[in-house]
Structure formats: C-alpha cells, structure tokens
PDB file of C-alpha atoms in Angstrom:
ATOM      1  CA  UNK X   1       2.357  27.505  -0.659  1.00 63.00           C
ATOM      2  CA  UNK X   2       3.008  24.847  -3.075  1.00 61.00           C
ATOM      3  CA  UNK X   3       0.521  24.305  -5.444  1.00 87.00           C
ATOM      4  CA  UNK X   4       0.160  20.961  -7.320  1.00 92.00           C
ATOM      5  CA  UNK X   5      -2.795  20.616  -9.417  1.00 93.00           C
ATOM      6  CA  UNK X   6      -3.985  17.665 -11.861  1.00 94.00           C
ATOM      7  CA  UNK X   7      -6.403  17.707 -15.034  1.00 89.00           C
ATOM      8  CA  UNK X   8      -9.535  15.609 -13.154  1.00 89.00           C
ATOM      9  CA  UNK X   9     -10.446  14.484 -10.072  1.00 90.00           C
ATOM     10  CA  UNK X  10     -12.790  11.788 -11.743  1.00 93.00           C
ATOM     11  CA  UNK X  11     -12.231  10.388 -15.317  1.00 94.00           C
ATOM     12  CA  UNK X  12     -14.232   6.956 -16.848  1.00 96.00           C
ATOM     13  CA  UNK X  13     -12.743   5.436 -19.619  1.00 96.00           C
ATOM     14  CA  UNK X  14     -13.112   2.356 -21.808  1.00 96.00           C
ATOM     15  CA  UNK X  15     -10.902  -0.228 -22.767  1.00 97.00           C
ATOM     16  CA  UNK X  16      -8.115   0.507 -25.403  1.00 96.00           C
ATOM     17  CA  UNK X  17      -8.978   4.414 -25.185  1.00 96.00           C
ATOM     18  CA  UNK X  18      -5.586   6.783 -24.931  1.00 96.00           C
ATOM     19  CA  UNK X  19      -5.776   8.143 -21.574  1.00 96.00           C
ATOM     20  CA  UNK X  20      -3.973  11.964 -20.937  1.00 96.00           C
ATOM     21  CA  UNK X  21      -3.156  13.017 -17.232  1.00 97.00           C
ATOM     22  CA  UNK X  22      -2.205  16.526 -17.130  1.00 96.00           C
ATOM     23  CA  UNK X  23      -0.104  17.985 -13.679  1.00 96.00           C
ATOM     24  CA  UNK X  24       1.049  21.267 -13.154  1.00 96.00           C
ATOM     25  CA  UNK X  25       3.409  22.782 -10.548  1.00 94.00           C
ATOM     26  CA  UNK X  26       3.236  26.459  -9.904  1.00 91.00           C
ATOM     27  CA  UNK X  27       6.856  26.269  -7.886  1.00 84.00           C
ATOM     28  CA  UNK X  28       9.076  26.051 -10.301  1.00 86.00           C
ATOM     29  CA  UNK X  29      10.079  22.587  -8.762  1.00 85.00           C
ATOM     30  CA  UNK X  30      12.576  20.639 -11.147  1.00 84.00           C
ATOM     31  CA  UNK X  31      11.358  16.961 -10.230  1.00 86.00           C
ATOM     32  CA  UNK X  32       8.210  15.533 -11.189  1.00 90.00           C
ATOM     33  CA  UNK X  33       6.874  12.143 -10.438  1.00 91.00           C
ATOM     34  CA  UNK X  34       3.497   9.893 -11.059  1.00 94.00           C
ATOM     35  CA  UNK X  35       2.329   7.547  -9.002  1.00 93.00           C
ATOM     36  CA  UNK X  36      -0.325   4.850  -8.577  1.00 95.00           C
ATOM     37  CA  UNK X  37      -2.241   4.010  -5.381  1.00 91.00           C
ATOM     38  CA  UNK X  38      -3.883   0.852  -4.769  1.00 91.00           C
ATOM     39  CA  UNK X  39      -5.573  -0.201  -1.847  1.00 84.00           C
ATOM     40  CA  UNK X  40      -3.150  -2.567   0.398  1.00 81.00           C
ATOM     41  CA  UNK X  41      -0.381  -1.648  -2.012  1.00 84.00           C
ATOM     42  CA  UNK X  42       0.729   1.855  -1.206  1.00 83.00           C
ATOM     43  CA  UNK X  43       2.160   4.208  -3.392  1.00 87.00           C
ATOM     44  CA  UNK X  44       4.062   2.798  -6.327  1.00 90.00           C
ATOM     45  CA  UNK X  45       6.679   4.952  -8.601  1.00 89.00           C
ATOM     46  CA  UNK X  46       5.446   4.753 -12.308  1.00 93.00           C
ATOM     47  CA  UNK X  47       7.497   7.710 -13.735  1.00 91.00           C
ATOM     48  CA  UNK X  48       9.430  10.404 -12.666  1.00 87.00           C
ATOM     49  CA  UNK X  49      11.385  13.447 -14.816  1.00 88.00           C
ATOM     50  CA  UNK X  50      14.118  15.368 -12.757  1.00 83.00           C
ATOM     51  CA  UNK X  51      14.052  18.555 -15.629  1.00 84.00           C
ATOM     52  CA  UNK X  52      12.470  19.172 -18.899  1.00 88.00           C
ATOM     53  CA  UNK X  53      12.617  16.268 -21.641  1.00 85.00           C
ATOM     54  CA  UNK X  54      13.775  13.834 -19.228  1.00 84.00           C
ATOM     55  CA  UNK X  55      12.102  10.716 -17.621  1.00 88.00           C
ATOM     56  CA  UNK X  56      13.123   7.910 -15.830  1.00 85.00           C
ATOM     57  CA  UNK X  57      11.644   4.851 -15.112  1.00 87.00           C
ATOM     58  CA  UNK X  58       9.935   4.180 -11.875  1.00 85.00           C
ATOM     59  CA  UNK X  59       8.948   0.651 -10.538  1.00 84.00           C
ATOM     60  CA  UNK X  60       6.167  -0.465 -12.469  1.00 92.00           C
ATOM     61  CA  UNK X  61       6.268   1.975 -15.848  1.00 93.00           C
ATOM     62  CA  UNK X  62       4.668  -0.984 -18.168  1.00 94.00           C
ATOM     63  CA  UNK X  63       1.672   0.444 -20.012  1.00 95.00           C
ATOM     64  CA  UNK X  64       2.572   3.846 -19.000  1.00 97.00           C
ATOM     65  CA  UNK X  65       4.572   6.624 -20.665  1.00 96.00           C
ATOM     66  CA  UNK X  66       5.290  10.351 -19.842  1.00 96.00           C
ATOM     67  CA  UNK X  67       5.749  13.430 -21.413  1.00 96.00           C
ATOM     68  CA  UNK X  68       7.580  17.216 -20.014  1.00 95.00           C
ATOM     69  CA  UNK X  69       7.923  19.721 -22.340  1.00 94.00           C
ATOM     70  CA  UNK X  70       7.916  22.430 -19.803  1.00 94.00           C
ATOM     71  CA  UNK X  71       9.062  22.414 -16.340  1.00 93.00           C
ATOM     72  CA  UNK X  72       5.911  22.728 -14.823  1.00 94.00           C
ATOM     73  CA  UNK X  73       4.133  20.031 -16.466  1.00 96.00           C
ATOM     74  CA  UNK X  74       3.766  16.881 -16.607  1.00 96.00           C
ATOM     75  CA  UNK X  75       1.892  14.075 -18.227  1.00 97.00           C
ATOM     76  CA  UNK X  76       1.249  10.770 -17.817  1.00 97.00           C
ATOM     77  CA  UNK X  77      -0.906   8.264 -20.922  1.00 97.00           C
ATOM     78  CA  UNK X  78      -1.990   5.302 -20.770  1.00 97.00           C
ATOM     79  CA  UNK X  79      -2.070   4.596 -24.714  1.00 93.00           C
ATOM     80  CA  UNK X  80      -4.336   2.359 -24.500  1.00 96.00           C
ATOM     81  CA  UNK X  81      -5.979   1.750 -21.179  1.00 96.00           C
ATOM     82  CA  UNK X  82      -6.843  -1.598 -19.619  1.00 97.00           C
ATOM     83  CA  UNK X  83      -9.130  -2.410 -16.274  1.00 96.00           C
ATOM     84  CA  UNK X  84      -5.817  -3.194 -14.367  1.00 96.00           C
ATOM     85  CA  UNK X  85      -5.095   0.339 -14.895  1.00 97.00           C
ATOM     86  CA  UNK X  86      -8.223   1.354 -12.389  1.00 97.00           C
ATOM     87  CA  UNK X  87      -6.575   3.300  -9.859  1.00 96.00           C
ATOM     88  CA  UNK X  88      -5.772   6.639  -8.224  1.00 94.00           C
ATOM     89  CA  UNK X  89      -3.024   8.438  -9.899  1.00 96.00           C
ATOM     90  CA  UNK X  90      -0.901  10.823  -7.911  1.00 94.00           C
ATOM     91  CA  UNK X  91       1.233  13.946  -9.345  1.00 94.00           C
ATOM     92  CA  UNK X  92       4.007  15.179  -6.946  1.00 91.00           C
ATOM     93  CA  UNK X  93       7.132  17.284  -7.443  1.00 89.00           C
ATOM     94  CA  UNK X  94      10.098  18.494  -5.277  1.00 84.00           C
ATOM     95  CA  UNK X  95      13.019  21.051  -5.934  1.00 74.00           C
ATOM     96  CA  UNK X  96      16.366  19.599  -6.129  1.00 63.00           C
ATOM     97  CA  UNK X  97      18.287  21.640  -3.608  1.00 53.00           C
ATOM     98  CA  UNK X  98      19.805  19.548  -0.351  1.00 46.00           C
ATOM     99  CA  UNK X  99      17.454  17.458   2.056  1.00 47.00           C
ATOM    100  CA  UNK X 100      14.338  20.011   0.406  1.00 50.00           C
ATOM    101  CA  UNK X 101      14.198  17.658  -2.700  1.00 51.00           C
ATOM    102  CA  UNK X 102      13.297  14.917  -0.444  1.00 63.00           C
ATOM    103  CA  UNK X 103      10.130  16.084   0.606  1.00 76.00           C
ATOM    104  CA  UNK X 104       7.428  15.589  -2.597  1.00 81.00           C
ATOM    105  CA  UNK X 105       4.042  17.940  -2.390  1.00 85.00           C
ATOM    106  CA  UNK X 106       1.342  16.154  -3.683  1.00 90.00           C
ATOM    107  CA  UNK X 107      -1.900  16.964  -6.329  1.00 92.00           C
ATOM    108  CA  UNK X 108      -5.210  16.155  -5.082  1.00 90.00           C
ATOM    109  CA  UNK X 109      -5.302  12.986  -7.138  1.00 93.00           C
ATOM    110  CA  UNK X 110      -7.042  11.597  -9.987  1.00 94.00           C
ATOM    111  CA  UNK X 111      -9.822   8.403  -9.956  1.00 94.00           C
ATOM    112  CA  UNK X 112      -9.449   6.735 -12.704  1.00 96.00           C
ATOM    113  CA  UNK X 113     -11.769   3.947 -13.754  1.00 96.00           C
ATOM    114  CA  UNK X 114     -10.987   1.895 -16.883  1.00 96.00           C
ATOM    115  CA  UNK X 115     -14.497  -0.111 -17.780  1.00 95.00           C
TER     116      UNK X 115
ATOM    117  CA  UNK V   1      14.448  -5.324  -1.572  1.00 84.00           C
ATOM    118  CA  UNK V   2      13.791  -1.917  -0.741  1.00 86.00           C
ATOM    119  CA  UNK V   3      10.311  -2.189   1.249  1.00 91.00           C
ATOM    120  CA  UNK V   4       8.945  -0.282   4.352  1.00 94.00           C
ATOM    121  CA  UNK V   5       6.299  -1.470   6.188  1.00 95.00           C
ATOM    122  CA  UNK V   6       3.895  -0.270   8.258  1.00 96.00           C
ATOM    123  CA  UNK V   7       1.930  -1.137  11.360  1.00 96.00           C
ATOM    124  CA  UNK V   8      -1.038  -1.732  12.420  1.00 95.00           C
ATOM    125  CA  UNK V   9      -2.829  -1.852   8.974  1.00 93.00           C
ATOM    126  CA  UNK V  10      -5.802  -0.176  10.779  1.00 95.00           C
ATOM    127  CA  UNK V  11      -6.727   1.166  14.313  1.00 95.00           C
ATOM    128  CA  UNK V  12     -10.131   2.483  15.489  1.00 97.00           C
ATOM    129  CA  UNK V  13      -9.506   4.672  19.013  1.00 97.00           C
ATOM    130  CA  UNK V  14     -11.803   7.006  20.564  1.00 97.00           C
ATOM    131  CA  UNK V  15     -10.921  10.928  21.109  1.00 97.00           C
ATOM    132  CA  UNK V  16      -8.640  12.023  23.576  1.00 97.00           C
ATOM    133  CA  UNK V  17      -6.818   8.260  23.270  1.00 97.00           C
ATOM    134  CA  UNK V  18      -3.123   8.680  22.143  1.00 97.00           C
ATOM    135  CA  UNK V  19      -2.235   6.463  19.255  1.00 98.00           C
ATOM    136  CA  UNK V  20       1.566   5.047  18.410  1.00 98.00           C
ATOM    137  CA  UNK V  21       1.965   4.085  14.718  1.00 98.00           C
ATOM    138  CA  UNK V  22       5.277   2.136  13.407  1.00 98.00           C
ATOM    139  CA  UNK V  23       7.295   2.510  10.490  1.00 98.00           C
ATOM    140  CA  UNK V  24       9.982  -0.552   9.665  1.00 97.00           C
ATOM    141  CA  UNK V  25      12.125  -0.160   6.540  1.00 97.00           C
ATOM    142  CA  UNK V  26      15.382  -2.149   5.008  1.00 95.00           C
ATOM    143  CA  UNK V  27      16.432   0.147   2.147  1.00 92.00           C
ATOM    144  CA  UNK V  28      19.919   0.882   0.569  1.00 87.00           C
ATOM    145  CA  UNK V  29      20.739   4.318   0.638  1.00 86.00           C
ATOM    146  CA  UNK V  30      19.031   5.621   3.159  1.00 90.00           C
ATOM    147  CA  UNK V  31      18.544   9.636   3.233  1.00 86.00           C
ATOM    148  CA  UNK V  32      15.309  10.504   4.923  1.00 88.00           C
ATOM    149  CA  UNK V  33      11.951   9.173   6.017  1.00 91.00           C
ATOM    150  CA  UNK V  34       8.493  11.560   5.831  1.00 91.00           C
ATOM    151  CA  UNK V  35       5.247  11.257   7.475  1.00 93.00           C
ATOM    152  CA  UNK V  36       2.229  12.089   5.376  1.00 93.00           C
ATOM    153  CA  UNK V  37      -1.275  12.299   6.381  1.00 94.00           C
ATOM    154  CA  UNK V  38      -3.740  11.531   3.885  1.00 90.00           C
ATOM    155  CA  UNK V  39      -7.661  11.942   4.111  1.00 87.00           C
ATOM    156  CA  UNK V  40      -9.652  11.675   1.238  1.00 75.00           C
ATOM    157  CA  UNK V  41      -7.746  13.784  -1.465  1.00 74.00           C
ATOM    158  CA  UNK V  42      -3.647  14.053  -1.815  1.00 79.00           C
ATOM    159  CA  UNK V  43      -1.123  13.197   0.993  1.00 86.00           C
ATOM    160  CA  UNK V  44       0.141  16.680   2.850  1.00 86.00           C
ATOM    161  CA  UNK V  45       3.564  16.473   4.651  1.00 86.00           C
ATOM    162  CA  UNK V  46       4.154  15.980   7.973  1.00 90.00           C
ATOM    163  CA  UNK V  47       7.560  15.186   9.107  1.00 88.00           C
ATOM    164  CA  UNK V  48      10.976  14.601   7.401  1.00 88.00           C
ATOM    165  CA  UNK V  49      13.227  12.809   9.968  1.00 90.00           C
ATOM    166  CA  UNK V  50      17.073  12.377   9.093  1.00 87.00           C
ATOM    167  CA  UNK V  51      19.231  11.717  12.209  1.00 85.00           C
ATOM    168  CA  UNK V  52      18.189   9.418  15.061  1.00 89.00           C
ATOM    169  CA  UNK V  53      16.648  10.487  18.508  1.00 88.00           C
ATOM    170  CA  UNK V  54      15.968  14.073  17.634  1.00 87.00           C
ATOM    171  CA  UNK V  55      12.166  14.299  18.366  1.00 90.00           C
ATOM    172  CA  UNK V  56       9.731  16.752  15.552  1.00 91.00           C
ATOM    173  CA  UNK V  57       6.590  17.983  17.128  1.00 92.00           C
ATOM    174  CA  UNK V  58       3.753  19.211  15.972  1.00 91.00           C
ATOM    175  CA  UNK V  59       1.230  20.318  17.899  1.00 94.00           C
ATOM    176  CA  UNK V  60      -0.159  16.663  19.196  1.00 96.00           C
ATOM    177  CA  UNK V  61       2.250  15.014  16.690  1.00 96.00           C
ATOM    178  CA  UNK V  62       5.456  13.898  17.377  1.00 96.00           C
ATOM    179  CA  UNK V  63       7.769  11.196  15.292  1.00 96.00           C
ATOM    180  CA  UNK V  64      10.977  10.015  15.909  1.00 96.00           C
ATOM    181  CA  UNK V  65      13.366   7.848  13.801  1.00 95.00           C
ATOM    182  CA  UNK V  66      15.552   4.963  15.276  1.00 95.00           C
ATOM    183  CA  UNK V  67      18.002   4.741  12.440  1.00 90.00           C
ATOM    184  CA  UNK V  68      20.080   1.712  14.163  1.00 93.00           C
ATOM    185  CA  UNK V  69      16.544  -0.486  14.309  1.00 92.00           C
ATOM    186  CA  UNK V  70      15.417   0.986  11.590  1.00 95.00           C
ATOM    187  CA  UNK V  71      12.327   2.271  12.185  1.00 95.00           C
ATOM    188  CA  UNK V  72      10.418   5.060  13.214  1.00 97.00           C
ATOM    189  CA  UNK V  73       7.183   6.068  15.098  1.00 97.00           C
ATOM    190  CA  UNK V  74       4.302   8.646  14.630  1.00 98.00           C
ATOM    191  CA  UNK V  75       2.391   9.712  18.074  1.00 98.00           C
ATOM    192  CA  UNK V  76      -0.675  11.656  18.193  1.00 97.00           C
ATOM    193  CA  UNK V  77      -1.645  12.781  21.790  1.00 97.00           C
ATOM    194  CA  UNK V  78      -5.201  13.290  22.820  1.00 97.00           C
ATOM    195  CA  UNK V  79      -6.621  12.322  19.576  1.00 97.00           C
ATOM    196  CA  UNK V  80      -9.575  13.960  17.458  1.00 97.00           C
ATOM    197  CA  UNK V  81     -12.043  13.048  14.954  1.00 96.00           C
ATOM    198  CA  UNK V  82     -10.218  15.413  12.388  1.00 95.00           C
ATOM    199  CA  UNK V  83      -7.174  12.943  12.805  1.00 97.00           C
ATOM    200  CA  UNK V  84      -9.254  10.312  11.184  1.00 96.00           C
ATOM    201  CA  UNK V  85      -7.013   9.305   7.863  1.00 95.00           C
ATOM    202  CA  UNK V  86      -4.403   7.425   6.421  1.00 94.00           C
ATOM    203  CA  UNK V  87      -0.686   8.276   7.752  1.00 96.00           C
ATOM    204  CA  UNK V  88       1.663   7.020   5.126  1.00 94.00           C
ATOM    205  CA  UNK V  89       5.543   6.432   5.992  1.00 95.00           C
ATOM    206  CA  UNK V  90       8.004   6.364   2.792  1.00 92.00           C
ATOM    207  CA  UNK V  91      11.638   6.584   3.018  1.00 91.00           C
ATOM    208  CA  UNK V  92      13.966   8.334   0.523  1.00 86.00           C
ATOM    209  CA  UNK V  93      16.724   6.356  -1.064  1.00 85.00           C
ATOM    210  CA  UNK V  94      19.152   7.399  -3.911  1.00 77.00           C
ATOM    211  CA  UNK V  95      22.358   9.858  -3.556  1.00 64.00           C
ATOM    212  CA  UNK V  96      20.360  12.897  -4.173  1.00 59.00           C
ATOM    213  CA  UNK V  97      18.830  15.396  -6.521  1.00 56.00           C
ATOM    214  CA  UNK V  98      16.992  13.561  -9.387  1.00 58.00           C
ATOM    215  CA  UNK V  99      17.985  10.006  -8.110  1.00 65.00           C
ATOM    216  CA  UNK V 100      16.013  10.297  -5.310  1.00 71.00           C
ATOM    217  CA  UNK V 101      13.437   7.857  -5.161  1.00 78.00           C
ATOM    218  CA  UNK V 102      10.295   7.496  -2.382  1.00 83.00           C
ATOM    219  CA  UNK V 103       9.476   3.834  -1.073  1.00 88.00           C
ATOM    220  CA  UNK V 104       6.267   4.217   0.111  1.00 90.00           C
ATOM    221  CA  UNK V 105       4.190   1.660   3.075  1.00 92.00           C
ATOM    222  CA  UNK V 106       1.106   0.447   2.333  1.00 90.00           C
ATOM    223  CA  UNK V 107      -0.340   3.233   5.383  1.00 93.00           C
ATOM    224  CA  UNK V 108      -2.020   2.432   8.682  1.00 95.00           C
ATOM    225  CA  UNK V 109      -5.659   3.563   8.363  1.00 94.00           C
ATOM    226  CA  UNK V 110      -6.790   5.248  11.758  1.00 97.00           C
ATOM    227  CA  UNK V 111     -10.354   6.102  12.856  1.00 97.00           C
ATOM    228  CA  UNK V 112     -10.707   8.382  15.806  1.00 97.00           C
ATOM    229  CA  UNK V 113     -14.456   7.644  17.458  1.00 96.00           C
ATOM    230  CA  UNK V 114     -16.483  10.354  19.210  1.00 93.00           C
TER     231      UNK V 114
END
C-alpha cells in the first residue's frame, strides 16, 4: 500500500514564525504536490515537484515555497506565516508512468492554525 | 477557466436510501476524472474514469463519466452510516507525467442518518 505520511497532524503557530511541513512517500513516487483545503473552496494546488530539485508553481504559491532534496520528501514553509494561512495542508504524490500518474494518494493532513 | 463543480453542496439521507452525486467540469486538456472519499483525515481513491459510458463498481459504488456533457456521477446504493463524508470530484488536465495537474470541486458533504 501506498504510504504518505506528514510531520503533524496539529501545529499552532504565531504570526511571522517560519513554518516547516515535512511529507514523506515510501513508494518511490516521482511527483509530489501540496495542497490547501478550505472549507467551500476545495482543494487548491500550492506546489508541486515532478523529481528531485524541481518545483513548479501551482495556483496560489504566494507566501509559500518548497523544498525536495530527496525523492521521497517534500517540504512546504511558510517563511513567515500569516492568519490567512489557517488551513489544512495536504501532501500527495503519484508515479509518472501512463494513466497511474493521474491518480494522487494522499497524507492524512496537517491543521494548521496561524494565531 | 478550468473549474469543476459539484452538486448538491450537502445531502442528509437515511440508510438504505441510494444517493446520486454530480460532477460538472469545463477544463482544457482533459485526461481523467477521480472520485475521492474523504472523512475526517486524507482523501482515499475511489474511481478514475477515462472513456465515456463504461460503468466502475464498487461494491455499492458505481460512477460513470459522460465525457460529451461533461460530467460525471457517483451512486451509492443502499446507503450506510460509514458512507457519511465528503466525496470530492477533481479532473486531471495537462499532457501527462509531471504536467499533470488536479482541479479539484469544492465536494458534496453527505450524511447518512440511522
């Protein structure tokens, strides 16, 4: 099974702080992505990296920047965190190979709360 | 615009009702649109449809896509309590590999009743 796990499940941070969000794939999956969930917005695309030491920008990247060193890793910081950025951050990843790279497997999620 | 949208926002049935839940989209580059459910943690996969008409089934969940209206549906037959979650709809877009890109619908929120 696919296993996608993230740093926290709950994390409570003040205004300004740097922010790190760890995920980690255990499938050897080449794409990567982060994602933001807000209630009556759905899922929006903040980053995504299709191999190691590349990212591309998603739909709403501002305040946000990412990091992959190694495949199975990924990061997301907020370098300096603001109350807009309140939300539930998603990790996913996908391997690259036909109509399989279409289908993401998600982490359990992160609730983060910027005071 | 790429968007996909989703309906109803919400639905409250009672077990053993059967529930229909529509996905819309108007996207460039279509390649695929997935079904996840999503209680109160991640989103796990359900379906990836890619041609029209051809029916996946699950157990008591089916979904088919209509790609020449656009849209597809999620049914779930003789509904349970444990269905109780958020089914999300997103549709893939790019020309493959790493341009692939998920638009996502805001999710129809359904709450199965004793």
């Amino acid at each position: 099974d696919v296993k996608v796990t993230q740093s926290s499940r709950y994390l409570v941070k003040r205004t300004g702080e740097k922010v790190f969000l760890e995920c980690v794939q255990d499938m050897d999956h080449e794409n990567m992505f982060w994602y933001r969930q807000d209630p009556g917005l759905g899922l929006r695309l903040i980053y995504f990296s299709y191999d190691v030491k590349m990212k591309e920008k998603g739909d709403i990247p501002e305040g946000y920047s990412v990091s992959r060193e190694k495949k199975e890793r990924f990061s997301l910081i907020l370098e300096s965190a603001s109350t807009n950025q309140t939300s539930m951050y998603l990790c996913a990843s996908s391997h690259p190979i036909l109509y399989t790279a279409d289908t993401q497997y998600f982490g359990p999620g992160t609730r983060l709360t910027v005071l | 615009e790429d968007k996909v949208v989703q309906s109803p926002l919400s639905l409250v049935v009672h077990e053993g009702d059967t529930v229909t839940l529509n996905c819309s989209y108007e996207v460039t580059n279509f390649r695929s649109l997935l079904w996840y459910k999503q209680e109160k943690k991640a989103p796990t996969f359900l379906f990836m449809l890619t041609s029209s008409g051809i029916e996946k089934k699950s157990g008591r969940l089916s979904s088919i896509l209509d790609k020449k209206e656009l849209f597809s549906i999620l049914n779930i037959t003789a509904t349970q309590t444990g269905d109780s979650a958020v089914y999300l709809c997103a549709v893939v877009i790019g020309y493959g590999g790493a341009t692939n890109k998920l638009i996502f619908g805001t999710g129809t929120l359904l709450a199965v009743q004793p």
